[in-house]
GROMACS .gro file of C-alpha atoms in nm:
model
  420
    1MET     CA    1  -4.840   5.875   5.530
    2THR     CA    2  -4.841   6.206   5.343
    3ASP     CA    3  -4.889   6.545   5.505
    4THR     CA    4  -5.213   6.587   5.314
    5ALA     CA    5  -5.379   6.270   5.445
    6GLU     CA    6  -5.733   6.346   5.551
    7THR     CA    7  -5.835   6.319   5.918
    8LYS     CA    8  -6.193   6.223   5.998
    9GLU     CA    9  -6.371   6.239   6.331
   10TYR     CA   10  -6.589   5.947   6.441
   11ILE     CA   11  -6.827   5.980   6.736
   12LEU     CA   12  -6.895   5.648   6.906
   13GLU     CA   13  -7.199   5.617   7.128
   14LYS     CA   14  -7.216   5.384   7.429
   15ASP     CA   15  -7.142   5.017   7.342
   16CYS     CA   16  -7.046   5.093   6.982
   17GLU     CA   17  -6.746   4.986   6.774
   18LEU     CA   18  -6.544   5.156   6.500
   19ARG     CA   19  -6.428   4.890   6.254
   20PHE     CA   20  -6.185   4.935   5.967
   21GLU     CA   21  -5.970   4.722   5.736
   22ILE     CA   22  -5.651   4.804   5.546
   23GLU     CA   23  -5.600   4.599   5.229
   24SER     CA   24  -5.387   4.841   5.025
   25LYS     CA   25  -5.029   4.946   5.097
   26THR     CA   26  -5.119   5.239   5.317
   27GLN     CA   27  -5.120   5.317   5.686
   28ILE     CA   28  -5.388   5.448   5.918
   29ILE     CA   29  -5.332   5.657   6.232
   30VAL     CA   30  -5.587   5.630   6.512
   31GLU     CA   31  -5.610   5.878   6.800
   32LEU     CA   32  -5.851   5.890   7.096
   33LYS     CA   33  -5.966   6.253   7.118
   34SER     CA   34  -6.203   6.221   7.415
   35GLY     CA   35  -6.389   5.959   7.618
   36PHE     CA   36  -6.275   5.600   7.675
   37ALA     CA   37  -6.204   5.329   7.419
   38GLU     CA   38  -6.021   4.998   7.390
   39LEU     CA   39  -5.888   4.764   7.124
   40TYR     CA   40  -5.949   4.395   7.203
   41GLY     CA   41  -5.933   4.467   7.576
   42THR     CA   42  -5.634   4.708   7.573
   43GLU     CA   43  -5.722   5.066   7.665
   44LEU     CA   44  -5.630   5.345   7.423
   45VAL     CA   45  -5.433   5.634   7.574
   46LYS     CA   46  -5.589   5.972   7.507
   47ALA     CA   47  -5.406   6.189   7.247
   48LYS     CA   48  -5.161   5.908   7.163
   49LYS     CA   49  -5.132   5.816   6.794
   50TYR     CA   50  -5.145   5.448   6.694
   51THR     CA   51  -5.033   5.336   6.348
   52PHE     CA   52  -5.183   5.039   6.163
   53LEU     CA   53  -5.037   4.892   5.844
   54GLN     CA   54  -5.151   4.683   5.548
   55GLY     CA   55  -5.348   4.373   5.649
   56ALA     CA   56  -5.479   4.521   5.974
   57LYS     CA   57  -5.839   4.450   6.071
   58VAL     CA   58  -5.923   4.674   6.365
   59ALA     CA   59  -6.223   4.718   6.597
   60VAL     CA   60  -6.208   5.006   6.849
   61PHE     CA   61  -6.483   4.962   7.110
   62SER     CA   62  -6.624   5.202   7.370
   63TYR     CA   63  -6.842   5.111   7.669
   64GLN     CA   64  -6.911   5.475   7.755
   65GLY     CA   65  -6.879   5.662   7.426
   66CYS     CA   66  -6.581   5.846   7.274
   67VAL     CA   67  -6.450   6.052   6.984
   68ILE     CA   68  -6.192   5.889   6.754
   69LEU     CA   69  -5.972   6.069   6.501
   70LEU     CA   70  -5.875   5.853   6.203
   71THR     CA   71  -5.608   5.976   5.959
   72GLY     CA   72  -5.577   5.805   5.622
   73GLU     CA   73  -5.812   5.615   5.395
   74PRO     CA   74  -5.893   5.258   5.505
   75ASP     CA   75  -6.049   5.026   5.248
   76VAL     CA   76  -6.346   4.960   5.478
   77CYS     CA   77  -6.459   5.179   5.770
   78TYR     CA   78  -6.789   5.197   5.961
   79ILE     CA   79  -6.943   5.228   6.309
   80ALA     CA   80  -7.114   4.910   6.434
   81ARG     CA   81  -7.392   4.933   6.692
   82GLU     CA   82  -7.444   4.555   6.701
   83THR     CA   83  -7.147   4.397   6.879
   84PRO     CA   84  -7.097   4.090   7.104
   85MET     CA   85  -6.856   4.277   7.335
   86ILE     CA   86  -7.109   4.285   7.622
   87GLN     CA   87  -7.141   3.906   7.600
   88TYR     CA   88  -6.762   3.872   7.599
   89LEU     CA   89  -6.748   4.096   7.908
   90ASN     CA   90  -7.009   3.881   8.082
   91THR     CA   91  -6.804   3.571   7.997
   92HIS     CA   92  -6.498   3.738   8.149
   93SER     CA   93  -6.698   3.819   8.464
   94ALA     CA   94  -6.798   3.452   8.503
   95ILE     CA   95  -6.434   3.343   8.460
   96GLU     CA   96  -6.331   3.611   8.709
   97GLN     CA   97  -6.561   3.463   8.975
   98MET     CA   98  -6.390   3.128   8.926
   99ARG     CA   99  -6.049   3.295   8.968
  100ALA     CA  100  -6.165   3.458   9.292
  101LYS     CA  101  -6.271   3.119   9.432
  102ALA     CA  102  -5.940   2.964   9.322
  103GLU     CA  103  -5.748   3.239   9.503
  104GLU     CA  104  -5.946   3.183   9.822
  105ARG     CA  105  -5.887   2.809   9.815
  106GLU     CA  106  -5.530   2.835   9.673
  107SER     CA  107  -5.637   2.595   9.399
  108GLN     CA  108  -5.610   2.582   9.020
  109GLY     CA  109  -5.799   2.854   8.834
  110PRO     CA  110  -6.020   2.821   8.526
  111ILE     CA  111  -5.881   2.658   8.211
  112VAL     CA  112  -6.077   2.792   7.914
  113MET     CA  113  -6.060   2.670   7.554
  114ILE     CA  114  -6.196   2.869   7.256
  115VAL     CA  115  -6.314   2.656   6.962
  116GLY     CA  116  -6.490   2.715   6.631
  117PRO     CA  117  -6.434   2.706   6.253
  118THR     CA  118  -6.175   2.920   6.076
  119ASP     CA  119  -6.216   3.296   6.069
  120VAL     CA  120  -6.468   3.344   6.350
  121GLY     CA  121  -6.240   3.549   6.579
  122LYS     CA  122  -6.103   3.285   6.819
  123SER     CA  123  -5.766   3.461   6.858
  124THR     CA  124  -5.943   3.793   6.916
  125VAL     CA  125  -6.165   3.653   7.192
  126CYS     CA  126  -5.855   3.501   7.356
  127ARG     CA  127  -5.684   3.842   7.344
  128ILE     CA  128  -5.988   4.016   7.497
  129LEU     CA  129  -6.019   3.767   7.784
  130LEU     CA  130  -5.644   3.776   7.854
  131ASN     CA  131  -5.630   4.157   7.854
  132TYR     CA  132  -5.926   4.184   8.091
  133ALA     CA  133  -5.760   3.932   8.326
  134VAL     CA  134  -5.424   4.113   8.326
  135ARG     CA  135  -5.589   4.450   8.388
  136LEU     CA  136  -5.727   4.305   8.712
  137GLY     CA  137  -5.383   4.193   8.829
  138HIS     CA  138  -5.389   3.829   8.714
  139ARG     CA  139  -5.111   3.640   8.534
  140PRO     CA  140  -5.285   3.388   8.304
  141ILE     CA  141  -5.114   3.160   8.053
  142PHE     CA  142  -5.205   3.189   7.685
  143THR     CA  143  -5.178   2.861   7.494
  144ASP     CA  144  -5.195   2.859   7.113
  145LEU     CA  145  -5.271   2.527   6.940
  146ASP     CA  146  -5.317   2.683   6.593
  147VAL     CA  147  -5.017   2.558   6.392
  148GLY     CA  148  -5.137   2.734   6.077
  149GLN     CA  149  -5.091   3.095   6.192
  150GLY     CA  150  -4.860   3.095   6.495
  151ASN     CA  151  -4.972   3.370   6.733
  152LEU     CA  152  -4.680   3.319   6.974
  153CYS     CA  153  -4.404   3.168   6.759
  154VAL     CA  154  -4.353   3.070   6.395
  155PRO     CA  155  -4.626   2.871   6.219
  156GLY     CA  156  -4.572   2.498   6.246
  157SER     CA  157  -4.542   2.512   6.624
  158ILE     CA  158  -4.772   2.525   6.927
  159SER     CA  159  -4.683   2.726   7.233
  160SER     CA  160  -4.771   2.873   7.572
  161LEU     CA  161  -4.685   3.217   7.709
  162LEU     CA  162  -4.722   3.374   8.054
  163ILE     CA  163  -4.914   3.701   8.013
  164GLU     CA  164  -4.811   3.968   8.265
  165ARG     CA  165  -4.926   4.293   8.096
  166PRO     CA  166  -5.190   4.395   7.842
  167ALA     CA  167  -5.117   4.350   7.474
  168SER     CA  168  -4.966   4.642   7.288
  169ILE     CA  169  -5.224   4.815   7.068
  170GLU     CA  170  -5.001   4.784   6.759
  171GLU     CA  171  -4.789   4.473   6.827
  172GLY     CA  172  -4.991   4.243   7.053
  173PHE     CA  173  -4.850   4.054   7.352
  174ALA     CA  174  -4.481   4.076   7.442
  175GLN     CA  175  -4.351   3.735   7.336
  176ILE     CA  176  -4.085   3.681   7.600
  177ALA     CA  177  -3.972   3.323   7.670
  178PRO     CA  178  -4.268   3.122   7.538
  179LEU     CA  179  -4.279   2.744   7.584
  180VAL     CA  180  -4.272   2.609   7.226
  181VAL     CA  181  -4.331   2.257   7.094
  182HIS     CA  182  -4.219   2.184   6.737
  183TYR     CA  183  -4.470   2.027   6.498
  184GLY     CA  184  -4.326   2.120   6.157
  185HIS     CA  185  -4.636   2.139   5.935
  186LYS     CA  186  -4.890   2.411   5.860
  187SER     CA  187  -5.199   2.198   5.928
  188PRO     CA  188  -5.275   1.923   6.184
  189ASP     CA  189  -5.389   1.672   5.921
  190ALA     CA  190  -5.036   1.657   5.771
  191ASN     CA  191  -4.937   1.431   6.063
  192ASN     CA  192  -5.228   1.410   6.304
  193GLU     CA  193  -5.069   1.142   6.523
  194PHE     CA  194  -4.773   1.370   6.591
  195TYR     CA  195  -5.001   1.672   6.638
  196LYS     CA  196  -5.183   1.486   6.916
  197SER     CA  197  -4.847   1.399   7.071
  198CYS     CA  198  -4.746   1.768   7.058
  199ILE     CA  199  -5.068   1.870   7.236
  200SER     CA  200  -4.998   1.616   7.511
  201THR     CA  201  -4.639   1.739   7.550
  202LEU     CA  202  -4.740   2.106   7.562
  203ALA     CA  203  -5.018   2.029   7.811
  204ASP     CA  204  -4.771   1.859   8.045
  205ILE     CA  205  -4.516   2.142   8.045
  206THR     CA  206  -4.784   2.416   8.055
  207ILE     CA  207  -4.964   2.270   8.357
  208GLU     CA  208  -4.625   2.222   8.525
  209ARG     CA  209  -4.552   2.593   8.458
  210LEU     CA  210  -4.896   2.687   8.588
  211LYS     CA  211  -4.824   2.531   8.927
  212GLU     CA  212  -4.494   2.715   8.980
  213ASP     CA  213  -4.663   3.036   9.098
  214LYS     CA  214  -4.977   3.078   9.314
  215ARG     CA  215  -5.102   3.384   9.127
  216THR     CA  216  -5.056   3.216   8.789
  217MET     CA  217  -5.221   2.897   8.911
  218ALA     CA  218  -5.531   3.089   9.023
  219SER     CA  219  -5.532   3.291   8.697
  220GLY     CA  220  -5.563   2.979   8.481
  221ILE     CA  221  -5.512   2.922   8.108
  222ILE     CA  222  -5.681   3.058   7.794
  223ILE     CA  223  -5.640   2.819   7.497
  224ASN     CA  224  -5.673   2.909   7.129
  225THR     CA  225  -5.740   2.628   6.879
  226CYS     CA  226  -5.728   2.582   6.502
  227GLY     CA  227  -6.035   2.588   6.280
  228TRP     CA  228  -6.043   2.214   6.199
  229ILE     CA  229  -6.362   2.103   6.373
  230LYS     CA  230  -6.483   1.802   6.171
  231GLY     CA  231  -6.379   1.437   6.179
  232GLN     CA  232  -6.035   1.398   6.332
  233GLY     CA  233  -6.030   1.771   6.404
  234TYR     CA  234  -6.328   1.726   6.637
  235GLN     CA  235  -6.146   1.439   6.809
  236ASN     CA  236  -5.843   1.668   6.853
  237ILE     CA  237  -6.064   1.920   7.035
  238LYS     CA  238  -6.178   1.650   7.277
  239ASP     CA  239  -5.821   1.522   7.324
  240ALA     CA  240  -5.696   1.876   7.395
  241ALA     CA  241  -5.976   1.929   7.647
  242ASN     CA  242  -5.871   1.613   7.831
  243ALA     CA  243  -5.496   1.686   7.811
  244PHE     CA  244  -5.531   2.039   7.952
  245GLN     CA  245  -5.807   1.947   8.201
  246VAL     CA  246  -6.030   2.214   8.045
  247GLY     CA  247  -6.317   2.340   8.261
  248ILE     CA  248  -6.488   2.573   8.010
  249ILE     CA  249  -6.520   2.538   7.632
  250ILE     CA  250  -6.637   2.849   7.448
  251VAL     CA  251  -6.783   2.772   7.105
  252LEU     CA  252  -6.789   3.062   6.857
  253ASP     CA  253  -7.054   3.080   6.586
  254GLN     CA  254  -7.113   2.706   6.535
  255GLU     CA  255  -7.428   2.567   6.696
  256ARG     CA  256  -7.369   2.219   6.559
  257LEU     CA  257  -7.026   2.201   6.725
  258TYR     CA  258  -7.179   2.341   7.045
  259ASN     CA  259  -7.442   2.067   7.058
  260GLU     CA  260  -7.193   1.792   6.971
  261LEU     CA  261  -6.967   1.901   7.257
  262LEU     CA  262  -7.262   1.922   7.495
  263ARG     CA  263  -7.333   1.560   7.406
  264ASP     CA  264  -6.976   1.425   7.416
  265ILE     CA  265  -6.787   1.629   7.678
  266ASP     CA  266  -6.800   1.529   8.045
  267SER     CA  267  -7.056   1.728   8.244
  268SER     CA  268  -6.781   1.866   8.469
  269CYS     CA  269  -6.673   2.082   8.171
  270LYS     CA  270  -6.906   2.370   8.088
  271VAL     CA  271  -6.979   2.435   7.720
  272VAL     CA  272  -7.077   2.794   7.632
  273PHE     CA  273  -7.199   2.934   7.299
  274LEU     CA  274  -7.100   3.287   7.194
  275PRO     CA  275  -7.163   3.472   6.865
  276LYS     CA  276  -6.878   3.594   6.648
  277SER     CA  277  -6.823   3.962   6.591
  278GLY     CA  278  -6.978   4.110   6.277
  279GLY     CA  279  -6.637   4.256   6.195
  280VAL     CA  280  -6.471   3.915   6.147
  281VAL     CA  281  -6.351   3.874   5.788
  282GLU     CA  282  -6.298   3.544   5.606
  283ARG     CA  283  -5.942   3.513   5.477
  284SER     CA  284  -5.844   3.345   5.150
  285GLN     CA  285  -5.575   3.076   5.127
  286GLN     CA  286  -5.341   3.333   4.972
  287ILE     CA  287  -5.388   3.579   5.258
  288ARG     CA  288  -5.332   3.302   5.514
  289ALA     CA  289  -5.010   3.201   5.334
  290GLU     CA  290  -4.892   3.564   5.329
  291SER     CA  291  -4.971   3.589   5.699
  292ARG     CA  292  -4.755   3.281   5.769
  293ASP     CA  293  -4.462   3.433   5.577
  294LEU     CA  294  -4.503   3.758   5.770
  295ARG     CA  295  -4.501   3.577   6.107
  296ILE     CA  296  -4.175   3.400   6.017
  297ARG     CA  297  -4.021   3.727   5.896
  298GLU     CA  298  -4.121   3.896   6.223
  299TYR     CA  299  -3.960   3.612   6.420
  300PHE     CA  300  -3.621   3.690   6.269
  301TYR     CA  301  -3.645   4.062   6.188
  302GLY     CA  302  -3.912   4.195   6.427
  303SER     CA  303  -4.222   4.396   6.333
  304ARG     CA  304  -4.225   4.757   6.457
  305SER     CA  305  -3.905   4.724   6.662
  306PRO     CA  306  -3.636   4.585   6.428
  307LEU     CA  307  -3.432   4.278   6.521
  308TYR     CA  308  -3.092   4.192   6.372
  309PRO     CA  309  -3.042   3.816   6.320
  310HIS     CA  310  -2.702   3.655   6.275
  311SER     CA  311  -2.565   3.447   5.987
  312ILE     CA  312  -2.384   3.138   6.116
  313ASP     CA  313  -2.195   2.860   5.936
  314ILE     CA  314  -2.234   2.508   6.077
  315LYS     CA  315  -2.037   2.199   5.974
  316TRP     CA  316  -2.247   1.900   5.876
  317SER     CA  317  -2.049   1.690   6.122
  318ASP     CA  318  -2.143   1.925   6.407
  319MET     CA  319  -2.519   1.889   6.367
  320LYS     CA  320  -2.770   1.609   6.418
  321LEU     CA  321  -3.071   1.663   6.193
  322TYR     CA  322  -3.395   1.468   6.217
  323LYS     CA  323  -3.751   1.478   6.090
  324ILE     CA  324  -4.051   1.339   6.274
  325GLY     CA  325  -4.274   1.095   6.089
  326ALA     CA  326  -4.219   0.887   5.777
  327PRO     CA  327  -4.441   0.861   5.469
  328ALA     CA  328  -4.750   0.657   5.552
  329LEU     CA  329  -4.748   0.289   5.447
  330PRO     CA  330  -5.038   0.046   5.449
  331ASP     CA  331  -5.057  -0.177   5.757
  332SER     CA  332  -4.988  -0.480   5.534
  333CYS     CA  333  -4.637  -0.344   5.464
  334MET     CA  334  -4.551  -0.295   5.831
  335PRO     CA  335  -4.363  -0.545   6.052
  336LEU     CA  336  -4.580  -0.780   6.256
  337GLY     CA  337  -4.747  -0.601   6.544
  338MET     CA  338  -4.685  -0.250   6.409
  339LYS     CA  339  -4.937  -0.008   6.261
  340ALA     CA  340  -4.880   0.256   5.995
  341THR     CA  341  -4.949   0.528   6.252
  342ASP     CA  342  -4.653   0.410   6.462
  343ASN     CA  343  -4.413   0.556   6.204
  344MET     CA  344  -4.577   0.899   6.223
  345THR     CA  345  -4.423   0.978   6.562
  346LYS     CA  346  -4.077   0.832   6.508
  347LEU     CA  347  -3.751   1.023   6.474
  348TRP     CA  348  -3.578   0.978   6.138
  349PRO     CA  349  -3.222   1.098   6.060
  350ILE     CA  350  -3.199   1.340   5.764
  351GLN     CA  351  -2.913   1.358   5.514
  352THR     CA  352  -2.786   1.716   5.483
  353GLY     CA  353  -2.806   1.852   5.129
  354PRO     CA  354  -2.916   2.140   4.902
  355SER     CA  355  -3.285   2.052   4.956
  356LEU     CA  356  -3.259   2.207   5.303
  357VAL     CA  357  -3.226   2.563   5.168
  358HIS     CA  358  -3.501   2.797   5.299
  359HIS     CA  359  -3.631   2.538   5.546
  360LEU     CA  360  -3.678   2.619   5.914
  361LEU     CA  361  -3.496   2.403   6.168
  362ALA     CA  362  -3.603   2.374   6.533
  363LEU     CA  363  -3.332   2.347   6.800
  364SER     CA  364  -3.432   2.088   7.057
  365PHE     CA  365  -3.359   2.102   7.429
  366ALA     CA  366  -3.260   1.734   7.402
  367GLU     CA  367  -2.883   1.692   7.370
  368THR     CA  368  -2.913   1.348   7.208
  369ALA     CA  369  -3.182   1.168   7.011
  370GLU     CA  370  -3.205   0.914   7.291
  371GLN     CA  371  -3.338   1.180   7.533
  372ASP     CA  372  -3.689   1.150   7.385
  373VAL     CA  373  -3.689   1.456   7.162
  374LEU     CA  374  -4.066   1.426   7.116
  375LYS     CA  375  -4.131   1.501   7.483
  376LYS     CA  376  -3.922   1.817   7.504
  377ASN     CA  377  -3.996   2.174   7.404
  378ILE     CA  378  -3.754   2.362   7.179
  379LEU     CA  379  -3.507   2.648   7.219
  380GLY     CA  380  -3.607   2.829   6.900
  381TYR     CA  381  -3.575   2.825   6.521
  382VAL     CA  382  -3.309   2.895   6.260
  383CYS     CA  383  -3.353   2.918   5.881
  384VAL     CA  384  -3.118   2.756   5.630
  385THR     CA  385  -3.003   3.021   5.381
  386ASN     CA  386  -2.727   2.825   5.203
  387VAL     CA  387  -2.581   2.474   5.174
  388ASP     CA  388  -2.216   2.444   5.066
  389VAL     CA  389  -2.162   2.086   4.948
  390ASP     CA  390  -1.788   2.132   4.884
  391ARG     CA  391  -1.714   2.268   5.232
  392GLN     CA  392  -1.987   2.050   5.385
  393THR     CA  393  -2.139   2.341   5.578
  394ILE     CA  394  -2.479   2.504   5.601
  395THR     CA  395  -2.543   2.873   5.666
  396VAL     CA  396  -2.835   2.957   5.894
  397LEU     CA  397  -3.016   3.273   5.994
  398SER     CA  398  -3.026   3.274   6.375
  399PRO     CA  399  -3.187   3.509   6.631
  400GLN     CA  400  -2.876   3.475   6.851
  401PRO     CA  401  -2.500   3.478   6.773
  402ARG     CA  402  -2.275   3.174   6.755
  403PRO     CA  403  -2.241   2.922   6.897
  404LEU     CA  404  -2.586   2.768   6.871
  405PRO     CA  405  -2.705   2.635   7.208
  406ASN     CA  406  -2.765   2.284   7.076
  407VAL     CA  407  -2.688   2.059   6.780
  408VAL     CA  408  -3.001   1.840   6.776
  409MET     CA  409  -3.228   1.995   6.512
  410LEU     CA  410  -3.571   1.906   6.376
  411LEU     CA  411  -3.675   1.975   6.016
  412SER     CA  412  -3.986   2.183   5.945
  413GLU     CA  413  -4.173   2.171   5.614
  414LEU     CA  414  -4.225   2.548   5.639
  415GLN     CA  415  -3.989   2.763   5.437
  416PHE     CA  416  -3.876   3.125   5.449
  417ILE     CA  417  -3.697   3.310   5.169
  418ASP     CA  418  -3.475   3.574   5.327
  419SER     CA  419  -3.485   3.881   5.105
  420HIS     CA  420  -3.284   4.108   5.336
   0.00000   0.00000   0.00000
């Protein structure tokens, strides 16, 4: 940001939203001059400057009216008077009543799942509902089933995180000790049988975590899903609703999906339709790929607060590397009594070699392959930066120093080229 960057003043009336996007390599500084405003449920502090970088799509909302100072030149910037925020607030109020009843009865609170096609703002609605809950003293769990983008860990995984404080305006939720299940692909249809198994595993450990604390149990779970809503993707939504014992399904911007769920979901689960925000922007395949690379980079190097990963050499003999799922074969080629889908959730040993370079590896909590690796969450990820065939070692980028906490590793198809 140069010293000559222009500062503009925007006056927001009651229930209005200032929306802007940054596509170029610039940065925008936002400051609340007067009044009250929030970003996706997190309140802005008056006179504090917030910096947004390339790729940011921001919507600052005010229930009472405010004055916003914006320094820099965003690619798109306007004030929206038509916004679904009041409907999102009403949805939060209904969920809050369910939490109050759960606290009185010391029972399980509401489990809410957000569904809809890609690029309708599912992650944003999750963030709004979670922030509103935390601001009232609750401790909900956020579960992310979107393997393509990875809100809580690297893409290619699904995860749950206990939310104890509102998301940072610039960096989002503090991602401390999430429960992560390794999947290893960027879309569910790459191995849908295994994806369903991952959902079941994450549901089991998340509900177990939910019951450890009375306040968390009454606070419930907010679940984000991927945008695959047709065919097997629709079946995955129903399977996830059953696995997590979902009580409310919020459908964003897809009346057909809303009516299909009304027809197919048990009447004990409420299905609610909400509009998407007018500020939601459709992302191209290239932008989504760049976003995945950025999430992996942030995992190892941090975003605003820098992290310093370690480079570690591991002997081939000291590691046990597997992949989950084999190439699909027709049923006619399978042994008697087996189906082709049976191979999609099996553990297969991997030969270490140069082809591993740039691939992510997940470190399993299982100490041996016999401990049912598929049913355990993982410790974290490392990235292979070099394979030395002569010395029979691999070099990995690791968030923590040597020694690695486990030697059972699972191969991910996602890659990261370390340019540091």
